[in-house]
Tab-separated table of C-alpha atoms in Angstrom:
chain	number	residue	atom	x	y	z
A	1	MET	CA	-21.599	-41.154	9.387
A	2	PRO	CA	-21.399	-37.712	7.396
A	3	GLU	CA	-19.856	-38.354	4.126
A	4	ILE	CA	-17.791	-34.743	4.255
A	5	THR	CA	-14.860	-34.592	6.155
A	6	LEU	CA	-13.243	-31.549	7.236
A	7	TYR	CA	-9.273	-31.477	8.198
A	8	GLY	CA	-8.626	-28.114	9.969
A	9	TYR	CA	-7.148	-26.603	12.827
A	10	GLU	CA	-9.296	-24.894	15.341
A	11	LEU	CA	-7.496	-21.545	15.653
A	12	ASP	CA	-6.734	-21.241	11.956
A	13	GLU	CA	-8.971	-19.122	10.208
A	14	ASN	CA	-9.135	-20.404	6.881
A	15	SER	CA	-10.661	-23.577	8.852
A	16	TYR	CA	-13.222	-21.441	10.620
A	17	ARG	CA	-14.328	-20.159	7.029
A	18	ALA	CA	-14.866	-24.092	6.031
A	19	ARG	CA	-16.478	-24.889	9.368
A	20	LEU	CA	-18.655	-21.697	8.908
A	21	LEU	CA	-20.344	-22.441	5.510
A	22	LEU	CA	-20.978	-25.928	6.480
A	23	SER	CA	-22.839	-24.895	9.179
A	24	MET	CA	-24.619	-22.361	7.444
A	25	LEU	CA	-25.674	-24.862	4.953
A	26	GLY	CA	-26.917	-27.234	7.698
A	27	LEU	CA	-24.593	-29.946	6.556
A	28	GLU	CA	-23.407	-32.708	8.716
A	29	TRP	CA	-19.538	-33.162	8.769
A	30	GLN	CA	-16.799	-34.795	10.660
A	31	THR	CA	-13.477	-32.940	11.529
A	32	VAL	CA	-9.896	-34.685	11.507
A	33	ALA	CA	-7.808	-32.053	13.776
A	34	VAL	CA	-4.802	-31.100	12.382
A	35	ASP	CA	-1.801	-30.114	14.659
A	36	MET	CA	-0.870	-26.585	12.840
A	37	PHE	CA	0.921	-24.947	15.546
A	38	PRO	CA	3.342	-26.501	17.161
A	39	GLY	CA	2.798	-29.614	15.544
A	40	GLN	CA	3.048	-28.361	11.785
A	41	GLU	CA	1.156	-31.458	10.932
A	42	HIS	CA	-0.302	-29.902	7.879
A	43	ARG	CA	3.139	-30.093	6.359
A	44	LYS	CA	3.797	-33.923	7.186
A	45	PRO	CA	3.502	-36.774	4.805
A	46	ALA	CA	-0.419	-37.545	5.726
A	47	MET	CA	-1.548	-34.112	4.912
A	48	LEU	CA	0.562	-33.731	1.897
A	49	ALA	CA	-0.829	-36.854	0.347
A	50	LEU	CA	-4.162	-35.149	0.402
A	51	ASN	CA	-2.814	-31.190	-0.065
A	52	PRO	CA	0.425	-31.031	-1.643
A	53	LEU	CA	0.392	-27.575	-1.206
A	54	GLY	CA	0.425	-28.172	2.720
A	55	THR	CA	-2.322	-25.567	3.550
A	56	LEU	CA	-5.584	-25.777	5.561
A	57	PRO	CA	-8.667	-26.737	5.432
A	58	VAL	CA	-8.941	-29.656	3.260
A	59	VAL	CA	-12.609	-31.096	2.742
A	60	LYS	CA	-13.036	-34.695	1.530
A	61	ASP	CA	-16.426	-35.073	0.158
A	62	GLY	CA	-17.020	-38.753	-0.563
A	63	ASP	CA	-14.103	-39.519	-2.817
A	64	LEU	CA	-13.381	-35.871	-3.690
A	65	VAL	CA	-10.835	-33.900	-2.016
A	66	VAL	CA	-10.744	-30.225	-2.744
A	67	TYR	CA	-7.895	-27.748	-1.042
A	68	GLY	CA	-7.182	-23.946	-1.565
A	69	MET	CA	-9.716	-21.507	0.451
A	70	ALA	CA	-11.718	-20.352	-2.230
A	71	PRO	CA	-11.859	-23.637	-3.940
A	72	VAL	CA	-13.233	-25.225	-0.818
A	73	LEU	CA	-15.900	-22.460	-0.074
A	74	LEU	CA	-17.151	-22.339	-3.969
A	75	TYR	CA	-17.188	-26.463	-4.531
A	76	LEU	CA	-19.091	-26.388	-1.061
A	77	ALA	CA	-21.525	-23.690	-2.136
A	78	ARG	CA	-22.150	-24.887	-5.921
A	79	ALA	CA	-22.505	-28.823	-4.570
A	80	HIS	CA	-24.736	-28.028	-1.312
A	81	ASP	CA	-26.877	-24.834	-1.540
A	82	ALA	CA	-29.721	-25.621	-3.647
A	83	ALA	CA	-31.294	-22.225	-3.171
A	84	GLN	CA	-28.061	-20.710	-4.506
A	85	GLN	CA	-27.967	-17.992	-1.671
A	86	TRP	CA	-24.296	-18.349	-1.346
A	87	LEU	CA	-23.019	-18.279	-4.930
A	88	PRO	CA	-25.582	-16.845	-7.214
A	89	GLN	CA	-25.781	-18.188	-11.127
A	90	ASP	CA	-26.861	-15.200	-12.455
A	91	PRO	CA	-23.918	-14.252	-14.251
A	92	LYS	CA	-23.280	-10.425	-12.907
A	93	ALA	CA	-23.934	-11.576	-9.485
A	94	PHE	CA	-21.744	-14.321	-9.902
A	95	ALA	CA	-19.188	-12.114	-10.815
A	96	ASP	CA	-19.811	-9.696	-7.990
A	97	VAL	CA	-19.625	-12.713	-5.577
A	98	VAL	CA	-16.303	-14.180	-6.744
A	99	ARG	CA	-14.646	-10.859	-7.071
A	100	TRP	CA	-15.129	-10.269	-3.361
A	101	VAL	CA	-14.017	-13.940	-2.702
A	102	GLY	CA	-10.775	-13.081	-4.741
A	103	PHE	CA	-10.511	-9.743	-2.922
A	104	GLY	CA	-10.279	-12.307	0.289
A	105	ASP	CA	-7.886	-14.600	-1.026
A	106	THR	CA	-5.341	-11.756	-2.116
A	107	ALA	CA	-5.926	-8.635	-0.526
A	108	LEU	CA	-6.396	-10.356	3.081
A	109	GLY	CA	-3.321	-12.266	2.800
A	110	PRO	CA	-1.177	-9.480	5.058
A	111	ALA	CA	-4.196	-10.085	7.892
A	112	VAL	CA	-4.066	-13.856	7.709
A	113	ALA	CA	-0.278	-13.669	8.168
A	114	ALA	CA	-0.366	-10.653	10.559
A	115	ARG	CA	-2.695	-12.930	12.953
A	116	LEU	CA	-0.402	-15.948	12.495
A	117	GLN	CA	2.658	-14.007	13.131
A	118	ALA	CA	0.883	-12.291	16.755
A	119	LEU	CA	-0.059	-15.516	17.906
A	120	PHE	CA	2.338	-18.133	16.674
A	121	ASP	CA	5.512	-16.064	16.018
A	122	THR	CA	5.573	-17.004	12.218
A	123	PRO	CA	7.997	-15.297	9.796
A	124	GLY	CA	7.087	-11.676	8.796
A	125	ASP	CA	7.143	-8.110	9.430
A	126	GLU	CA	4.664	-6.932	12.095
A	127	THR	CA	4.265	-3.503	11.028
A	128	THR	CA	4.369	-4.367	7.256
A	129	LEU	CA	1.240	-6.563	7.477
A	130	ARG	CA	-0.616	-4.498	10.151
A	131	ALA	CA	-0.593	-1.774	7.348
A	132	SER	CA	-1.334	-3.906	4.400
A	133	ALA	CA	-4.633	-5.390	6.380
A	134	ARG	CA	-5.661	-2.082	7.393
A	135	LYS	CA	-5.309	-0.987	3.893
A	136	ALA	CA	-7.392	-3.812	2.555
A	137	PHE	CA	-10.103	-2.942	5.717
A	138	ARG	CA	-10.400	0.679	4.479
A	139	ILE	CA	-11.421	-0.501	1.217
A	140	MET	CA	-14.141	-2.940	2.699
A	141	ASP	CA	-15.105	-0.325	5.007
A	142	ASP	CA	-15.514	2.408	2.617
A	143	HIS	CA	-17.614	0.022	0.471
A	144	MET	CA	-19.876	-0.966	3.113
A	145	THR	CA	-20.195	2.642	4.141
A	146	ILE	CA	-21.795	3.215	0.275
A	147	ARG	CA	-23.718	0.114	0.412
A	148	HIS	CA	-25.493	1.220	3.818
A	149	PHE	CA	-26.499	4.772	2.560
A	150	ASP	CA	-27.901	3.222	-0.534
A	151	GLY	CA	-29.997	0.664	1.839
A	152	LEU	CA	-28.136	-2.501	1.467
A	153	GLU	CA	-26.148	-4.341	4.164
A	154	TRP	CA	-24.088	-6.974	2.459
A	155	PHE	CA	-21.173	-6.878	0.498
A	156	CYS	CA	-22.936	-8.048	-2.867
A	157	GLY	CA	-26.584	-8.246	-3.655
A	158	SER	CA	-29.555	-8.244	-1.100
A	159	GLY	CA	-28.505	-11.052	1.403
A	160	PRO	CA	-25.308	-12.767	2.634
A	161	THR	CA	-23.222	-14.602	0.024
A	162	LEU	CA	-19.700	-16.434	-0.294
A	163	GLY	CA	-18.457	-12.644	-0.633
A	164	ASP	CA	-19.631	-11.730	3.080
A	165	LEU	CA	-18.148	-15.028	4.478
A	166	MET	CA	-14.716	-14.938	3.039
A	167	LEU	CA	-13.965	-11.689	4.215
A	168	PHE	CA	-15.696	-11.734	7.935
A	169	PRO	CA	-13.272	-13.683	9.507
A	170	SER	CA	-9.993	-11.963	8.559
A	171	PHE	CA	-11.893	-8.403	9.997
A	172	ALA	CA	-13.415	-10.040	12.986
A	173	LEU	CA	-10.356	-11.517	14.108
A	174	SER	CA	-8.014	-8.615	13.556
A	175	ARG	CA	-7.926	-7.362	16.734
A	176	ASP	CA	-5.512	-10.358	17.418
A	177	PHE	CA	-2.909	-8.380	15.689
A	178	GLY	CA	-3.844	-4.945	17.200
A	179	ILE	CA	-6.503	-3.512	14.940
A	180	ASP	CA	-8.750	-1.191	16.427
A	181	HIS	CA	-12.492	-2.074	15.274
A	182	ALA	CA	-13.714	1.431	16.153
A	183	GLU	CA	-11.916	2.654	13.037
A	184	PHE	CA	-14.303	0.624	10.893
A	185	PRO	CA	-17.914	1.886	11.922
A	186	ALA	CA	-19.447	0.187	8.619
A	187	LEU	CA	-17.708	-3.298	8.976
A	188	ARG	CA	-18.494	-3.456	12.917
A	189	ARG	CA	-22.191	-2.857	11.573
A	190	TRP	CA	-21.643	-5.497	9.164
A	191	ILE	CA	-20.269	-8.097	11.702
A	192	ARG	CA	-23.037	-7.481	14.045
A	193	GLN	CA	-25.472	-8.728	11.141
A	194	PHE	CA	-23.282	-11.646	10.198
A	195	ARG	CA	-23.484	-12.919	13.748
A	196	SER	CA	-27.111	-13.073	13.743
A	197	LEU	CA	-27.314	-15.364	10.590
A	198	GLU	CA	-28.884	-18.628	11.122
A	199	GLY	CA	-26.149	-21.489	11.444
A	200	PHE	CA	-23.391	-18.925	12.640
A	201	LEU	CA	-20.595	-20.262	14.276
A	202	THR	CA	-18.107	-18.441	16.558
A	203	MET	CA	-14.297	-18.913	17.456
A	204	PRO	CA	-11.715	-17.533	19.631
A	205	GLY	CA	-11.060	-13.825	19.046
A	206	ILE	CA	-14.736	-13.235	17.163
A	207	PRO	CA	-15.895	-10.295	18.864
A	208	ASP	CA	-19.661	-10.113	20.252
A	209	TYR	CA	-20.434	-6.123	20.183
A	210	HIS	CA	-23.062	-4.884	22.477
């Protein structure tokens, strides 16, 4: 039996991020399904004993429990990526990757909230959340436009990193709350490339551009 256990919800984009990295690292894991909607199981005593914040995903690796989206990704990459592709150790490259992980954990918060509001009628002003998400996507698209002109196709460095993996789900799933991907051609190109990576997993709502 795999030592890694992922507690997550199938339609939660943060749980998807963890599944995606586990798969791309070629790891085996077992999944414990948590009924986030409508059951709210992530806020009940059994899950709060693992993560007092009541958020998903939660990863248990042996005796270690890790929660929080960025900590989960950073831990898995540090512990299980011997090639250091996803989280390079060179200080400058490391800082660049962590900068985009941080962007995903903060600036893309409205995108996560907008999707939950659209799918599950969670609290929030749809118009405000969508506008904030579109602003973050514009920053990302402008960045990738410049990178493409420089002959580079990933958010930082010459290959995919945690920066790309952290950012991918929020934009890819944004049609769920009314974002037209045609507005962001550089991100459409990047999504096509990301989908071609070995170990890629999809989920409902992820587009397959032709």
